[in-house]
mmCIF file of C-alpha atoms in Angstrom:
data_model
loop_
_atom_site.group_PDB
_atom_site.id
_atom_site.type_symbol
_atom_site.label_atom_id
_atom_site.label_comp_id
_atom_site.label_asym_id
_atom_site.label_seq_id
_atom_site.Cartn_x
_atom_site.Cartn_y
_atom_site.Cartn_z
ATOM 1 C CA LYS A 2 10.986 17.138 -3.417
ATOM 2 C CA ALA A 3 9.662 15.284 -0.391
ATOM 3 C CA GLY A 4 9.421 11.518 -0.599
ATOM 4 C CA VAL A 5 6.692 9.192 0.592
ATOM 5 C CA THR A 6 5.877 9.910 4.230
ATOM 6 C CA GLN A 7 4.427 7.317 6.565
ATOM 7 C CA THR A 8 3.168 7.825 10.102
ATOM 8 C CA PRO A 9 3.544 6.590 12.727
ATOM 9 C CA ARG A 10 6.945 4.962 12.276
ATOM 10 C CA TYR A 11 6.565 2.616 15.219
ATOM 11 C CA LEU A 12 3.599 1.452 17.233
ATOM 12 C CA ILE A 13 2.703 -1.268 19.687
ATOM 13 C CA LYS A 14 -0.801 -2.657 20.024
ATOM 14 C CA THR A 15 -2.433 -5.575 21.790
ATOM 15 C CA ARG A 16 -4.497 -8.342 20.261
ATOM 16 C CA GLY A 17 -8.047 -7.314 19.442
ATOM 17 C CA GLN A 18 -7.254 -3.633 19.031
ATOM 18 C CA GLN A 19 -7.365 -1.791 15.752
ATOM 19 C CA VAL A 20 -4.770 0.422 14.093
ATOM 20 C CA THR A 21 -4.734 3.117 11.412
ATOM 21 C CA LEU A 22 -1.624 3.904 9.398
ATOM 22 C CA SER A 23 -1.175 6.965 7.228
ATOM 23 C CA CYS A 24 0.698 7.563 3.985
ATOM 24 C CA SER A 25 1.352 10.799 2.106
ATOM 25 C CA PRO A 26 2.579 10.129 -1.455
ATOM 26 C CA ILE A 27 5.109 12.125 -3.407
ATOM 27 C CA SER A 28 3.587 15.373 -4.594
ATOM 28 C CA GLY A 29 1.799 14.787 -7.900
ATOM 29 C CA HIS A 30 1.567 11.030 -7.453
ATOM 30 C CA ARG A 31 -1.988 9.755 -7.493
ATOM 31 C CA SER A 32 -1.500 6.054 -6.937
ATOM 32 C CA VAL A 33 -0.800 4.606 -3.509
ATOM 33 C CA SER A 34 -0.054 0.941 -2.837
ATOM 34 C CA TRP A 35 0.327 -0.816 0.484
ATOM 35 C CA TYR A 36 2.553 -3.802 1.248
ATOM 36 C CA GLN A 37 3.124 -5.951 4.298
ATOM 37 C CA GLN A 38 6.649 -7.186 4.964
ATOM 38 C CA THR A 39 7.406 -10.056 7.352
ATOM 39 C CA PRO A 40 10.553 -12.179 7.708
ATOM 40 C CA GLY A 41 8.706 -15.318 6.674
ATOM 41 C CA GLN A 42 6.527 -14.117 3.795
ATOM 42 C CA GLY A 43 8.588 -11.224 2.489
ATOM 43 C CA LEU A 44 6.737 -8.395 0.787
ATOM 44 C CA GLN A 45 3.066 -9.044 0.077
ATOM 45 C CA PHE A 46 0.690 -6.719 -1.721
ATOM 46 C CA LEU A 47 -2.278 -5.460 0.266
ATOM 47 C CA PHE A 48 -4.117 -3.017 -2.030
ATOM 48 C CA GLU A 49 -3.771 -0.071 -4.361
ATOM 49 C CA TYR A 50 -5.756 3.138 -4.546
ATOM 50 C CA PHE A 51 -6.002 5.628 -7.372
ATOM 51 C CA SER A 52 -8.304 8.642 -7.473
ATOM 52 C CA GLU A 53 -9.922 7.564 -4.211
ATOM 53 C CA THR A 54 -10.872 4.168 -5.661
ATOM 54 C CA GLN A 55 -9.451 0.790 -4.789
ATOM 55 C CA ARG A 56 -7.998 -0.548 -8.036
ATOM 56 C CA ASN A 57 -6.442 -3.793 -6.903
ATOM 57 C CA LYS A 58 -6.476 -5.976 -3.815
ATOM 58 C CA GLY A 59 -4.194 -8.694 -2.523
ATOM 59 C CA ASN A 60 -5.103 -11.863 -0.690
ATOM 60 C CA PHE A 61 -5.665 -10.519 2.812
ATOM 61 C CA PRO A 62 -8.708 -10.907 5.087
ATOM 62 C CA GLY A 63 -11.361 -8.235 5.332
ATOM 63 C CA ARG A 64 -9.829 -6.978 8.586
ATOM 64 C CA PHE A 65 -7.408 -5.092 6.353
ATOM 65 C CA SER A 66 -8.958 -2.080 4.696
ATOM 66 C CA GLY A 67 -7.875 1.208 3.252
ATOM 67 C CA ARG A 68 -9.000 4.413 1.696
ATOM 68 C CA GLN A 69 -7.641 7.337 -0.239
ATOM 69 C CA PHE A 70 -8.542 10.968 0.106
ATOM 70 C CA SER A 71 -8.946 13.630 -2.559
ATOM 71 C CA ASN A 72 -5.407 14.910 -1.888
ATOM 72 C CA SER A 73 -4.091 11.381 -2.624
ATOM 73 C CA ARG A 74 -3.150 10.722 0.982
ATOM 74 C CA SER A 75 -4.050 7.210 2.041
ATOM 75 C CA GLU A 76 -4.811 5.345 5.219
ATOM 76 C CA MET A 77 -4.945 1.678 5.963
ATOM 77 C CA ASN A 78 -6.765 0.136 8.873
ATOM 78 C CA VAL A 79 -6.393 -3.237 10.521
ATOM 79 C CA SER A 80 -9.159 -4.286 12.883
ATOM 80 C CA THR A 81 -9.149 -7.002 15.513
ATOM 81 C CA LEU A 82 -5.385 -7.279 15.507
ATOM 82 C CA GLU A 83 -3.735 -10.686 15.683
ATOM 83 C CA LEU A 84 -0.188 -11.572 16.671
ATOM 84 C CA GLY A 85 0.532 -12.459 13.050
ATOM 85 C CA ASP A 86 -0.197 -8.897 11.962
ATOM 86 C CA SER A 87 3.125 -7.796 13.429
ATOM 87 C CA ALA A 88 5.037 -6.537 10.426
ATOM 88 C CA LEU A 89 6.530 -3.602 8.607
ATOM 89 C CA TYR A 90 3.790 -1.927 6.580
ATOM 90 C CA LEU A 91 5.122 -0.124 3.545
ATOM 91 C CA CYS A 92 3.402 2.429 1.406
ATOM 92 C CA ALA A 93 4.478 3.196 -2.147
ATOM 93 C CA SER A 94 3.416 5.840 -4.608
ATOM 94 C CA SER A 95 3.547 6.209 -8.363
ATOM 95 C CA LEU A 96 2.184 8.625 -10.925
ATOM 96 C CA TRP A 97 -0.336 6.288 -12.483
ATOM 97 C CA PRO A 98 -2.317 3.229 -11.460
ATOM 98 C CA ARG A 99 -0.448 -0.003 -11.804
ATOM 99 C CA ILE A 100 -2.892 -1.680 -14.130
ATOM 100 C CA GLY A 101 -2.466 -2.492 -17.795
ATOM 101 C CA ALA A 102 -0.398 -0.261 -20.024
ATOM 102 C CA ALA A 103 -0.039 2.359 -17.321
ATOM 103 C CA ASN A 104 1.881 -0.179 -15.295
ATOM 104 C CA THR A 105 5.265 1.099 -16.378
ATOM 105 C CA GLY A 106 6.067 3.703 -13.802
ATOM 106 C CA GLU A 107 8.619 3.591 -11.078
ATOM 107 C CA LEU A 108 7.382 2.821 -7.587
ATOM 108 C CA PHE A 109 8.700 4.835 -4.642
ATOM 109 C CA PHE A 110 8.474 3.563 -1.076
ATOM 110 C CA GLY A 111 8.246 5.221 2.301
ATOM 111 C CA GLU A 112 10.206 4.202 5.398
ATOM 112 C CA GLY A 113 7.336 2.081 6.675
ATOM 113 C CA SER A 114 5.326 1.724 9.865
ATOM 114 C CA ARG A 115 6.594 -0.981 12.210
ATOM 115 C CA LEU A 116 3.617 -2.581 13.971
ATOM 116 C CA THR A 117 4.112 -4.891 16.922
ATOM 117 C CA VAL A 118 1.100 -6.768 18.252
ATOM 118 C CA LEU A 119 1.418 -8.156 21.793
ATOM 119 C CA LYS B 23 0.693 -16.481 -11.398
ATOM 120 C CA GLN B 24 3.971 -14.604 -11.287
ATOM 121 C CA GLU B 25 6.668 -15.896 -8.966
ATOM 122 C CA VAL B 26 9.990 -14.172 -8.390
ATOM 123 C CA THR B 27 13.051 -15.948 -7.016
ATOM 124 C CA GLN B 28 16.360 -14.518 -5.910
ATOM 125 C CA ILE B 29 19.474 -16.603 -5.467
ATOM 126 C CA PRO B 30 21.547 -16.603 -3.341
ATOM 127 C CA ALA B 31 19.654 -15.566 -0.224
ATOM 128 C CA ALA B 32 22.868 -14.190 1.254
ATOM 129 C CA LEU B 33 26.254 -13.220 -0.120
ATOM 130 C CA SER B 34 29.447 -12.055 1.557
ATOM 131 C CA VAL B 35 32.278 -10.545 -0.476
ATOM 132 C CA PRO B 36 35.468 -8.578 0.218
ATOM 133 C CA GLU B 37 35.535 -4.887 -0.584
ATOM 134 C CA GLY B 38 36.424 -4.055 -4.178
ATOM 135 C CA GLU B 39 34.966 -7.193 -5.703
ATOM 136 C CA ASN B 40 32.570 -7.070 -8.640
ATOM 137 C CA LEU B 41 29.430 -9.100 -8.023
ATOM 138 C CA VAL B 42 26.223 -10.247 -9.644
ATOM 139 C CA LEU B 43 22.848 -10.723 -7.997
ATOM 140 C CA ASN B 44 20.317 -12.935 -9.742
ATOM 141 C CA CYS B 45 16.567 -12.657 -10.120
ATOM 142 C CA SER B 46 14.291 -15.032 -12.008
ATOM 143 C CA PHE B 47 10.584 -14.750 -12.789
ATOM 144 C CA THR B 48 8.090 -17.272 -14.107
ATOM 145 C CA ASP B 49 5.820 -15.131 -16.290
ATOM 146 C CA SER B 50 7.695 -13.362 -19.092
ATOM 147 C CA ALA B 51 4.719 -11.070 -19.821
ATOM 148 C CA ILE B 52 6.047 -8.299 -17.617
ATOM 149 C CA TYR B 53 5.824 -4.547 -18.123
ATOM 150 C CA ASN B 54 8.933 -3.829 -16.148
ATOM 151 C CA LEU B 55 11.304 -5.046 -13.493
ATOM 152 C CA GLN B 56 12.562 -2.919 -10.642
ATOM 153 C CA TRP B 57 15.529 -3.399 -8.321
ATOM 154 C CA PHE B 58 15.420 -2.048 -4.790
ATOM 155 C CA ARG B 59 17.770 -1.768 -1.867
ATOM 156 C CA GLN B 60 16.620 -2.115 1.733
ATOM 157 C CA ASP B 61 18.711 -1.242 4.766
ATOM 158 C CA PRO B 62 17.805 -2.884 8.112
ATOM 159 C CA GLY B 63 14.555 -1.505 9.511
ATOM 160 C CA LYS B 64 14.156 0.893 6.609
ATOM 161 C CA GLY B 65 11.943 1.235 3.590
ATOM 162 C CA LEU B 66 12.876 0.355 0.013
ATOM 163 C CA THR B 67 15.054 2.577 -2.130
ATOM 164 C CA SER B 68 14.554 2.250 -5.866
ATOM 165 C CA LEU B 69 17.818 1.517 -7.676
ATOM 166 C CA LEU B 70 16.931 0.767 -11.275
ATOM 167 C CA LEU B 71 13.797 0.308 -13.356
ATOM 168 C CA ILE B 72 13.975 -1.672 -16.592
ATOM 169 C CA GLN B 73 11.038 -1.459 -18.978
ATOM 170 C CA SER B 74 10.082 -4.601 -20.887
ATOM 171 C CA SER B 75 11.395 -3.082 -24.124
ATOM 172 C CA GLN B 76 14.834 -2.463 -22.615
ATOM 173 C CA ARG B 77 17.733 -4.844 -22.151
ATOM 174 C CA GLU B 78 19.600 -2.997 -19.442
ATOM 175 C CA GLN B 79 19.845 0.109 -17.283
ATOM 176 C CA THR B 80 22.865 1.677 -15.635
ATOM 177 C CA SER B 81 23.292 3.995 -12.688
ATOM 178 C CA GLY B 82 26.793 4.674 -11.421
ATOM 179 C CA ARG B 83 28.370 1.387 -10.343
ATOM 180 C CA LEU B 84 25.109 -0.490 -10.867
ATOM 181 C CA ASN B 85 23.987 -2.208 -14.047
ATOM 182 C CA ALA B 86 20.803 -4.220 -14.362
ATOM 183 C CA SER B 87 19.951 -6.441 -17.296
ATOM 184 C CA LEU B 88 16.689 -8.027 -18.356
ATOM 185 C CA ASP B 89 16.164 -11.144 -20.464
ATOM 186 C CA LYS B 90 12.441 -11.737 -20.760
ATOM 187 C CA SER B 91 12.790 -14.862 -22.871
ATOM 188 C CA SER B 92 14.705 -16.667 -20.145
ATOM 189 C CA GLY B 93 12.836 -14.973 -17.288
ATOM 190 C CA ARG B 94 15.980 -13.548 -15.743
ATOM 191 C CA SER B 95 17.408 -10.286 -14.532
ATOM 192 C CA THR B 96 20.803 -9.590 -13.036
ATOM 193 C CA LEU B 97 22.108 -6.705 -10.969
ATOM 194 C CA TYR B 98 25.808 -6.100 -11.428
ATOM 195 C CA ILE B 99 27.631 -4.102 -8.755
ATOM 196 C CA ALA B 100 31.107 -2.934 -9.666
ATOM 197 C CA ALA B 101 33.897 -2.312 -7.161
ATOM 198 C CA SER B 102 31.751 -3.128 -4.132
ATOM 199 C CA GLN B 103 32.038 -1.003 -0.979
ATOM 200 C CA PRO B 104 31.013 -1.648 2.643
ATOM 201 C CA GLY B 105 28.254 0.927 2.152
ATOM 202 C CA ASP B 106 26.696 -1.425 -0.403
ATOM 203 C CA SER B 107 25.829 -3.841 2.397
ATOM 204 C CA ALA B 108 22.040 -4.202 2.389
ATOM 205 C CA THR B 109 19.282 -6.484 1.154
ATOM 206 C CA TYR B 110 18.626 -6.225 -2.563
ATOM 207 C CA LEU B 111 15.137 -6.997 -3.838
ATOM 208 C CA CYS B 112 13.859 -7.402 -7.345
ATOM 209 C CA ALA B 113 10.211 -7.048 -8.303
ATOM 210 C CA ALA B 114 8.376 -7.829 -11.517
ATOM 211 C CA SER B 115 5.294 -6.014 -12.689
ATOM 212 C CA GLY B 116 2.899 -6.830 -15.465
ATOM 213 C CA GLY B 117 -0.052 -8.629 -16.916
ATOM 214 C CA SER B 118 -3.347 -8.570 -15.099
ATOM 215 C CA GLN B 119 -1.556 -8.193 -11.792
ATOM 216 C CA GLY B 120 -1.062 -4.495 -11.269
ATOM 217 C CA ASN B 121 1.035 -4.954 -8.182
ATOM 218 C CA LEU B 122 4.721 -5.674 -8.037
ATOM 219 C CA ILE B 123 5.655 -9.252 -7.170
ATOM 220 C CA PHE B 124 8.766 -9.322 -5.016
ATOM 221 C CA GLY B 125 11.495 -11.848 -4.537
ATOM 222 C CA LYS B 126 12.673 -12.621 -1.006
ATOM 223 C CA GLY B 127 15.871 -10.673 -1.569
ATOM 224 C CA THR B 128 19.622 -11.228 -1.424
ATOM 225 C CA LYS B 129 21.350 -10.017 1.732
ATOM 226 C CA LEU B 130 24.717 -8.615 0.706
ATOM 227 C CA SER B 131 27.595 -8.079 3.109
ATOM 228 C CA VAL B 132 30.704 -6.305 1.835
ATOM 229 C CA LYS B 133 33.614 -6.686 4.232
ATOM 230 C CA PRO B 134 36.335 -4.022 4.490
#
């Protein structure tokens, strides 16, 4: 079956612009998590959505936001881009939300969206 | 707060060698630990998932162990091949933190 699909794969923006990234989870998966990966900080958790509700949020400013649709597809948005937002943004899906006892499922990642901010 | 550390940051070995990658975590109250592989510019590929009740998991030439009491996990790669060259990441999951906490990874180079 198809894996996690992220679009676009590459994009270049300038400071001050905004960007929207899309993620389609594995069919049947209802939880979508977003991570930012940079050479200096490694992988950092942004947020998780399950059943169209944000279930968990990492330590990022309010410029980073997301949402999930009824078909489990998710988007994340970054407004007022800064140079430091240049990163690989990774989406991951799992069957269940990653909270409490349900936090035992395997996480599957997409290929990522490479954002460059000039 | 969970912290995950991977040592060494980089490792170079000749083809055919057996090797061990190390991962340590500070909070033993984890639900599971997952090992991933990442090729340059690519996403993460899940290799093995070990639940907190398990001691180890095996897949082909890979074997991962988990020792919660000591806060350690190891990934054993048997008979390494050049195609194994990649960055290997471990991530711990559990407690009130629903998200996976990742280590910085070990960059493995297997030379022919």
